Short mmCIF file of C-alpha atoms in Angstrom, two decimals:
data_model
loop_
_atom_site.label_atom_id
_atom_site.label_comp_id
_atom_site.label_asym_id
_atom_site.label_seq_id
_atom_site.Cartn_x
_atom_site.Cartn_y
_atom_site.Cartn_z
CA GLY A 1167 12.58 -7.40 -26.54
CA ASN A 1168 12.71 -8.11 -22.86
CA ARG A 1169 15.87 -10.30 -23.12
CA GLU A 1170 17.78 -7.63 -25.03
CA ARG A 1171 16.94 -4.98 -22.46
CA GLN A 1172 18.12 -7.34 -19.70
CA LYS A 1173 21.43 -7.97 -21.62
CA ARG A 1174 22.09 -4.25 -22.10
CA LEU A 1175 21.66 -3.56 -18.43
CA LEU A 1176 23.59 -6.50 -17.07
CA ALA A 1177 26.57 -5.61 -19.28
CA SER A 1178 27.62 -3.84 -16.05
CA SER A 1179 26.50 -6.58 -13.73
CA GLU A 1180 27.63 -10.09 -13.00
CA ALA A 1181 25.30 -12.88 -12.03
CA ASN A 1182 25.84 -14.74 -8.77
CA GLY A 1183 27.01 -17.80 -10.74
CA ASN A 1184 26.03 -19.59 -13.82
CA ASN A 1185 25.07 -23.02 -12.61
CA GLY A 1186 23.24 -23.65 -15.82
CA ASN A 1187 20.96 -20.64 -15.25
CA GLY A 1188 22.82 -18.12 -17.30
CA ASN A 1189 24.59 -17.39 -20.57
CA ASN A 1190 28.25 -16.46 -20.54
CA GLY A 1191 29.06 -13.49 -22.70
CA ASN A 1192 32.37 -13.01 -24.60
CA ASP A 1193 33.61 -10.80 -21.74
CA GLY A 1194 32.93 -13.52 -19.15
CA THR A 1195 29.74 -11.90 -17.93
CA SER A 1196 27.19 -14.44 -16.77
CA VAL A 1197 23.68 -13.14 -17.57
CA PRO A 1198 20.90 -14.70 -15.45
CA THR A 1199 17.93 -16.06 -17.41
CA ILE A 1200 15.82 -17.44 -14.62
CA PRO A 1201 13.97 -14.75 -12.52
CA ILE A 1202 13.72 -15.02 -8.78
CA GLY A 1203 10.24 -13.43 -8.95
CA SER A 1204 7.67 -12.29 -11.42
CA GLY A 1205 4.66 -10.00 -11.34
CA CYS A 1206 2.05 -8.48 -13.61
CA VAL A 1207 4.37 -5.68 -14.80
CA ALA A 1208 7.92 -7.11 -14.57
CA GLN A 1209 10.18 -9.92 -13.40
CA VAL A 1210 13.15 -9.69 -11.08
CA TYR A 1211 16.63 -11.13 -11.38
CA LYS A 1212 19.51 -11.20 -8.80
CA ALA A 1213 22.93 -10.02 -9.99
CA ARG A 1214 26.15 -8.49 -8.77
CA LEU A 1215 27.80 -5.25 -9.87
CA ARG A 1216 30.96 -5.93 -11.97
CA SER A 1217 32.29 -2.42 -11.20
CA SER A 1218 31.69 0.10 -8.46
CA HIS A 1219 28.79 2.47 -8.82
CA GLY A 1220 28.70 5.50 -6.55
CA LEU A 1221 29.18 4.26 -2.98
CA HIS A 1222 28.40 0.69 -4.05
CA PRO A 1223 31.58 -1.39 -4.59
CA ALA A 1224 32.02 -4.07 -7.20
CA GLY A 1225 30.33 -7.33 -6.12
CA THR A 1226 27.39 -5.61 -4.48
CA SER A 1227 24.25 -7.74 -4.79
CA VAL A 1228 21.43 -5.99 -6.72
CA ALA A 1229 17.87 -6.82 -7.80
CA VAL A 1230 17.26 -6.09 -11.45
CA LYS A 1231 13.61 -5.51 -12.33
CA VAL A 1232 12.95 -5.91 -16.07
CA GLN A 1233 9.61 -4.90 -17.54
CA HIS A 1234 7.57 -7.41 -19.51
CA PRO A 1235 7.36 -6.70 -23.33
CA ARG A 1236 4.20 -4.77 -24.64
CA ILE A 1237 2.99 -4.35 -21.10
CA LEU A 1238 1.59 -0.89 -21.83
CA GLU A 1239 -0.87 -2.25 -24.46
CA LYS A 1240 -2.03 -5.00 -22.11
CA VAL A 1241 -2.59 -2.69 -19.16
CA CYS A 1242 -4.39 -0.06 -21.20
CA LEU A 1243 -6.72 -2.79 -22.59
CA ASP A 1244 -7.35 -4.07 -19.06
CA PHE A 1245 -8.34 -0.57 -17.88
CA TYR A 1246 -10.58 0.02 -20.89
CA ILE A 1247 -12.51 -3.15 -20.07
CA MET A 1248 -12.65 -2.38 -16.35
CA ASN A 1249 -13.87 1.17 -17.10
CA LYS A 1250 -16.61 -0.07 -19.42
CA MET A 1251 -17.76 -2.68 -16.87
CA ALA A 1252 -17.81 -0.11 -13.98
CA SER A 1253 -19.82 2.29 -16.20
CA LEU A 1254 -22.28 -0.47 -17.09
CA LEU A 1255 -22.78 -1.50 -13.46
CA GLU A 1256 -23.32 2.07 -12.40
CA ARG A 1257 -26.06 2.47 -14.96
CA ILE A 1258 -28.09 -0.51 -13.70
CA PRO A 1259 -31.39 1.06 -12.47
CA TYR A 1260 -32.32 1.04 -8.76
CA LEU A 1261 -29.01 -0.44 -7.51
CA ASN A 1262 -27.50 2.99 -7.06
CA LEU A 1263 -23.98 1.55 -7.58
CA ASP A 1264 -22.73 4.92 -8.92
CA TYR A 1265 -22.64 6.14 -5.26
CA LEU A 1266 -19.84 3.62 -4.61
CA SER A 1267 -17.63 5.59 -7.09
CA MET A 1268 -16.76 2.35 -8.93
CA LYS A 1269 -15.75 4.21 -12.08
CA ASP A 1270 -13.88 6.85 -10.10
CA SER A 1271 -12.00 4.08 -8.26
CA VAL A 1272 -11.00 2.49 -11.58
CA ASP A 1273 -9.86 5.84 -12.86
CA GLN A 1274 -7.88 6.51 -9.71
CA PHE A 1275 -6.30 3.03 -9.90
CA ARG A 1276 -5.45 3.69 -13.56
CA ASP A 1277 -3.79 6.98 -12.61
CA ILE A 1278 -1.50 5.30 -10.06
CA MET A 1279 -0.98 2.15 -12.15
CA LEU A 1280 0.13 3.68 -15.48
CA PRO A 1281 3.04 5.63 -13.99
CA GLN A 1282 4.29 2.31 -12.58
CA LEU A 1283 5.02 1.28 -16.17
CA ASP A 1284 7.95 3.76 -16.01
CA LEU A 1285 10.33 2.11 -13.54
CA ARG A 1286 12.04 5.41 -12.89
CA VAL A 1287 8.87 6.35 -10.99
CA GLU A 1288 9.35 3.35 -8.68
CA ALA A 1289 12.96 4.53 -8.08
CA HIS A 1290 11.57 7.93 -7.09
CA ASN A 1291 8.99 6.23 -4.81
CA LEU A 1292 11.77 4.34 -3.06
CA GLN A 1293 13.72 7.58 -2.53
CA ARG A 1294 10.56 9.24 -1.05
CA PHE A 1295 9.91 6.33 1.29
CA ARG A 1296 13.52 6.26 2.42
CA ARG A 1297 13.30 9.98 3.18
CA ASP A 1298 9.95 9.63 5.03
CA PHE A 1299 11.27 6.86 7.28
CA GLU A 1300 14.86 8.08 7.56
CA GLY A 1301 16.37 7.15 10.95
CA GLU A 1302 13.86 4.34 11.57
CA THR A 1303 15.62 1.14 12.69
CA ARG A 1304 12.65 -1.24 12.33
CA ILE A 1305 11.44 -0.37 8.77
CA ALA A 1306 13.47 -0.02 5.60
CA PHE A 1307 13.14 0.29 1.83
CA PRO A 1308 15.68 -0.88 -0.88
CA GLU A 1309 18.07 1.76 -2.16
CA PRO A 1310 17.62 2.40 -5.90
CA LEU A 1311 20.66 2.79 -8.10
CA VAL A 1312 19.24 5.68 -10.09
CA GLY A 1313 22.14 5.93 -12.50
CA LEU A 1314 21.52 2.35 -13.71
CA THR A 1315 17.72 2.69 -13.84
CA SER A 1316 15.70 3.43 -17.02
CA ARG A 1317 12.04 3.39 -18.03
CA GLU A 1318 12.11 -0.41 -18.56
CA VAL A 1319 14.74 -1.53 -16.04
CA LEU A 1320 15.11 -0.81 -12.32
CA VAL A 1321 18.25 -1.66 -10.31
CA GLU A 1322 18.14 -1.56 -6.55
CA ARG A 1323 20.16 -2.97 -3.63
CA PHE A 1324 19.19 -6.64 -3.04
CA VAL A 1325 17.46 -7.27 0.28
CA GLU A 1326 18.50 -10.41 2.05
CA GLY A 1327 15.98 -11.90 4.56
CA GLU A 1328 12.93 -14.08 5.07
CA PRO A 1329 9.51 -13.46 3.55
CA MET A 1330 6.91 -12.12 5.93
CA LEU A 1331 4.68 -14.86 4.68
CA ASN A 1332 6.66 -17.42 6.69
CA TYR A 1333 5.75 -15.64 9.91
CA VAL A 1334 2.11 -15.43 8.86
CA LYS A 1335 1.89 -19.13 8.07
CA ARG A 1336 3.24 -20.58 11.27
CA GLU A 1337 4.42 -20.05 14.84
CA ASP A 1338 7.43 -22.18 15.78
CA GLU A 1339 10.91 -21.93 17.28
CA HIS A 1340 12.10 -19.79 14.29
CA HIS A 1341 8.94 -17.68 14.18
CA SER A 1342 8.07 -17.02 17.79
CA LYS A 1343 4.90 -15.48 19.14
CA LYS A 1344 6.96 -12.47 20.34
CA ASP A 1345 8.48 -12.03 16.89
CA ARG A 1346 5.06 -12.28 15.20
CA GLU A 1347 3.61 -9.68 17.53
CA GLU A 1348 6.56 -7.34 17.01
CA LEU A 1349 6.17 -7.59 13.22
CA ALA A 1350 2.47 -6.88 13.46
CA MET A 1351 3.12 -3.69 15.43
CA ILE A 1352 5.90 -2.57 13.00
CA GLY A 1353 3.67 -3.15 9.93
CA LEU A 1354 0.63 -1.41 11.40
CA LYS A 1355 2.56 1.58 12.74
CA THR A 1356 4.28 1.99 9.30
CA VAL A 1357 0.98 1.99 7.39
CA MET A 1358 -0.69 4.39 9.88
CA GLU A 1359 2.22 6.79 9.43
CA MET A 1360 1.94 6.52 5.65
CA ILE A 1361 -1.79 7.25 5.66
CA PHE A 1362 -2.05 9.85 8.42
CA LEU A 1363 1.34 11.65 8.47
CA HIS A 1364 3.07 11.27 5.13
CA ASP A 1365 0.14 11.15 2.66
CA PHE A 1366 2.26 8.67 0.65
CA VAL A 1367 0.96 5.07 0.85
CA HIS A 1368 2.42 1.85 -0.46
CA ALA A 1369 -0.60 0.62 -2.42
CA ASP A 1370 0.48 -2.97 -2.91
CA LEU A 1371 1.03 -4.11 0.64
CA HIS A 1372 0.86 -7.89 1.17
CA PRO A 1373 3.17 -10.41 2.89
CA GLY A 1374 4.96 -11.14 -0.41
CA ASN A 1375 6.20 -7.55 -0.55
CA MET A 1376 7.73 -7.59 2.93
CA ILE A 1377 11.11 -9.08 3.79
CA VAL A 1378 12.16 -9.62 7.42
CA ASP A 1379 15.71 -9.57 8.79
CA ARG A 1380 17.62 -8.49 11.86
CA ASN A 1381 19.08 -4.98 11.96
CA LYS A 1382 22.69 -5.85 12.85
CA SER A 1383 23.72 -2.15 13.07
CA VAL A 1384 21.49 -1.64 16.18
CA ARG A 1385 22.11 -2.98 19.61
CA GLY A 1386 20.10 -6.17 20.23
CA GLN A 1387 19.66 -6.73 16.54
CA PRO A 1388 15.91 -6.04 16.44
CA LEU A 1389 13.62 -7.39 13.77
CA ARG A 1390 13.33 -5.13 10.74
CA VAL A 1391 10.77 -5.10 7.90
CA HIS A 1392 11.85 -4.22 4.32
CA MET A 1393 8.99 -3.13 2.09
CA ILE A 1394 9.65 -3.84 -1.59
CA ASP A 1395 7.88 -3.46 -4.95
CA CYS A 1396 6.94 0.16 -4.36
CA GLY A 1397 5.72 1.02 -7.82
CA LEU A 1398 2.11 1.45 -6.78
CA THR A 1399 1.59 4.37 -4.39
CA VAL A 1400 -1.30 6.75 -3.42
CA GLU A 1401 -0.84 10.42 -2.69
CA LEU A 1402 -3.94 12.57 -2.15
CA GLY A 1403 -2.77 16.16 -1.89
CA GLN A 1404 -3.26 18.54 1.04
CA LEU A 1405 -7.11 19.14 0.79
CA ASP A 1406 -8.13 15.50 0.08
CA HIS A 1407 -5.69 14.26 2.73
CA MET A 1408 -7.09 16.65 5.33
CA ASN A 1409 -10.65 15.40 4.48
CA LEU A 1410 -9.50 11.79 4.76
CA VAL A 1411 -7.91 12.46 8.16
CA ARG A 1412 -11.11 14.02 9.38
CA VAL A 1413 -13.28 11.16 8.20
CA LEU A 1414 -11.09 8.30 9.31
CA GLY A 1415 -10.29 10.13 12.54
CA SER A 1416 -14.03 10.47 13.31
CA LEU A 1417 -14.56 6.77 12.72
CA ILE A 1418 -11.58 5.84 14.85
CA LYS A 1419 -12.87 8.01 17.63
CA ARG A 1420 -16.32 6.41 17.25
CA ASP A 1421 -18.01 9.70 16.27
CA GLY A 1422 -20.19 8.14 13.60
CA HIS A 1423 -22.53 11.05 13.04
CA ALA A 1424 -19.58 13.46 12.42
CA ALA A 1425 -17.94 10.93 10.03
CA GLY A 1426 -21.17 10.53 8.05
CA LYS A 1427 -21.60 14.32 7.78
CA LEU A 1428 -17.99 14.73 6.66
CA MET A 1429 -18.46 12.07 3.96
CA VAL A 1430 -21.45 14.04 2.61
CA ASP A 1431 -19.73 17.44 2.84
CA THR A 1432 -16.53 16.26 1.10
CA ALA A 1433 -18.35 14.38 -1.68
CA LYS A 1434 -17.89 15.95 -5.12
CA LYS A 1435 -21.38 14.77 -6.20
CA CYS A 1436 -24.32 14.30 -3.85
CA GLN A 1437 -27.94 13.98 -4.93
CA ALA A 1438 -29.15 12.98 -1.48
CA THR A 1439 -32.06 14.84 0.16
CA GLU A 1440 -31.76 16.35 3.62
CA LEU A 1441 -33.66 13.34 4.96
CA ASP A 1442 -31.30 10.94 3.18
CA VAL A 1443 -28.29 12.78 4.59
CA GLU A 1444 -29.65 12.62 8.08
CA MET A 1445 -30.48 8.91 7.74
CA PHE A 1446 -27.10 8.17 6.35
CA CYS A 1447 -25.36 9.95 9.31
CA ARG A 1448 -27.57 8.14 11.85
CA GLY A 1449 -26.70 4.85 10.07
CA ILE A 1450 -23.00 5.52 10.51
CA GLU A 1451 -23.58 6.51 14.11
CA LYS A 1452 -25.49 3.28 14.71
CA ILE A 1453 -22.67 1.20 13.23
CA CYS A 1454 -20.19 2.81 15.66
CA ILE A 1455 -22.58 2.36 18.69
CA ASP A 1456 -23.34 -1.30 17.77
CA ASP A 1457 -19.69 -2.10 17.42
CA GLU A 1458 -18.42 -0.16 20.40
CA GLU A 1459 -16.45 -3.20 21.66
CA ASN A 1460 -14.25 -2.84 18.57
CA ASN A 1461 -12.80 -0.04 16.55
CA PHE A 1462 -12.93 0.98 12.87
CA LEU A 1463 -9.32 -0.22 12.25
CA GLU A 1464 -10.06 -3.54 14.02
CA SER A 1465 -13.04 -4.42 11.81
CA VAL A 1466 -12.55 -2.40 8.63
CA GLY A 1467 -14.22 -4.93 6.36
CA ASP A 1468 -17.48 -4.93 8.31
CA TYR A 1469 -17.52 -1.09 8.49
CA ILE A 1470 -16.89 -0.68 4.77
CA THR A 1471 -19.58 -3.18 3.79
CA ASP A 1472 -22.16 -1.41 6.02
CA ILE A 1473 -21.06 2.08 4.84
CA CYS A 1474 -21.28 1.08 1.17
CA TYR A 1475 -24.80 -0.29 1.76
CA LEU A 1476 -25.90 2.95 3.43
CA ALA A 1477 -24.33 5.03 0.61
CA CYS A 1478 -26.31 3.19 -2.02
CA LYS A 1479 -29.50 3.28 0.01
CA HIS A 1480 -29.37 6.99 0.77
CA LYS A 1481 -27.64 8.17 -2.46
CA VAL A 1482 -24.52 9.46 -0.81
CA LYS A 1483 -21.51 9.29 -3.15
CA LEU A 1484 -18.43 8.03 -1.40
CA GLU A 1485 -15.07 9.44 -2.45
CA ALA A 1486 -12.73 6.96 -4.10
CA ALA A 1487 -9.89 8.20 -1.87
CA PHE A 1488 -11.79 7.13 1.27
CA ILE A 1489 -12.53 3.73 -0.17
CA ASN A 1490 -8.94 3.10 -1.30
CA ALA A 1491 -7.44 4.31 1.99
CA ALA A 1492 -9.94 2.15 3.96
CA LEU A 1493 -9.01 -0.89 1.87
CA ALA A 1494 -5.35 -0.25 2.55
CA CYS A 1495 -6.23 -0.19 6.29
CA GLU A 1496 -8.12 -3.43 5.86
CA ILE A 1497 -5.24 -5.28 4.17
CA MET A 1498 -2.84 -4.27 6.91
CA GLU A 1499 -5.34 -4.96 9.64
CA GLY A 1500 -5.83 -8.45 8.18
CA LEU A 1501 -2.10 -9.06 8.13
CA ALA A 1502 -1.58 -7.65 11.60
CA SER A 1503 -4.42 -9.69 13.10
CA SER A 1504 -3.13 -12.95 11.61
CA LEU A 1505 0.20 -12.26 13.34
CA TYR A 1506 -1.19 -10.80 16.55
CA PRO A 1507 -4.89 -11.57 17.05
CA ASP A 1508 -5.17 -9.77 20.39
CA MET A 1509 -3.49 -6.52 19.24
CA LYS A 1510 -5.31 -3.35 20.15
CA VAL A 1511 -5.13 -1.23 16.99
CA GLN A 1512 -6.50 1.80 18.82
CA SER A 1513 -3.29 2.28 20.76
CA VAL A 1514 -1.33 2.71 17.50
CA ALA A 1515 -3.96 4.56 15.47
CA LEU A 1516 -5.06 7.28 17.95
CA PRO A 1517 -1.58 8.96 18.30
CA MET A 1518 -1.33 9.05 14.52
CA VAL A 1519 -4.78 10.70 14.22
CA LEU A 1520 -3.89 13.28 16.83
CA LYS A 1521 -0.61 14.08 15.09
CA ALA A 1522 -2.40 14.32 11.68
CA GLU A 1523 -5.10 16.62 13.11
CA MET A 1524 -2.41 18.92 14.56
CA MET A 1525 -0.59 18.87 11.27
CA HIS A 1526 -3.71 20.12 9.47
CA GLY A 1527 -4.74 22.46 12.29
CA LEU A 1528 -7.83 20.44 13.07
CA LYS A 1529 -9.50 20.00 16.45
CA GLY A 1530 -11.52 16.99 17.47
CA LYS A 1531 -13.19 15.39 20.45
CA PHE A 1532 -12.98 11.81 21.53
CA LYS A 1533 -15.84 9.41 22.13
CA TRP A 1534 -14.73 6.51 24.33
#
């Protein structure tokens, strides 16, 4: 069971102290029984290494993520129900919901969720993120202890700091306006890099998965954001990523007609007539013109709602990759705007789009 797996792993770890929250083994090991956090797949405990492991000396604080028992059965049942519901909704006459790729989105979410049930995959994701952002002083990811990690247990360096949620909730002497604005810029820049440059996106971004501290190894001790719980990720592959860059890039540059045409051209299934395609493209163009005071990344929710309506109306099937990437943008935009309401997302997004287009050998024009 869950408890036995925890005991086996923590045979090489020592809890921070018993204090009534752990059981002392015969060897004097104190095994924590109260988690410091719990999610849908696993719960997390804080412990200390009893002996050195690689470059980590004895006494190093670690986070121990232990999978819930029988989680595979529960998750598979959830996806079976979601798949059936999506299929049923897509078959409702006249609503044209199949053009929103609901079933495809469920399948894509299943494909990125099921690997998370092997915690070695999360360890690999952490290594990939650490490599992608190597040398960055304002963003960090926990270091996994791969030798102590198994399918059901993940061990990583414990991150000390304050939850991002504290900065979102209030502005006071400990959470200044300047700090909040800095954190908004760090978070947005990081997500834009994930989407446009790395094609490897943290798919569970919310304030609870971000820890804030000061980087004491850098002069001035600037704020730093640690992104944790990296089990869910999205990676498209070269062709789909290039298509995504072209579509999002066109929207960010306010070239709505080009964005609409690209959505049609890259769709794997399209039953729209030539008239429907033209009306869809004109609709996307009108959205960009009507909202010229803003930008796609500054009002993602409104854009997505209108685009989905046009897709259903004109029978243009949206790719699940576009919807999922846009939703990731929306979540980060919502977080950034709550910290820094006056932030101009365009100043961060455009350089990323240009770099991504150069990376894929694309050429584009700007509409200001």
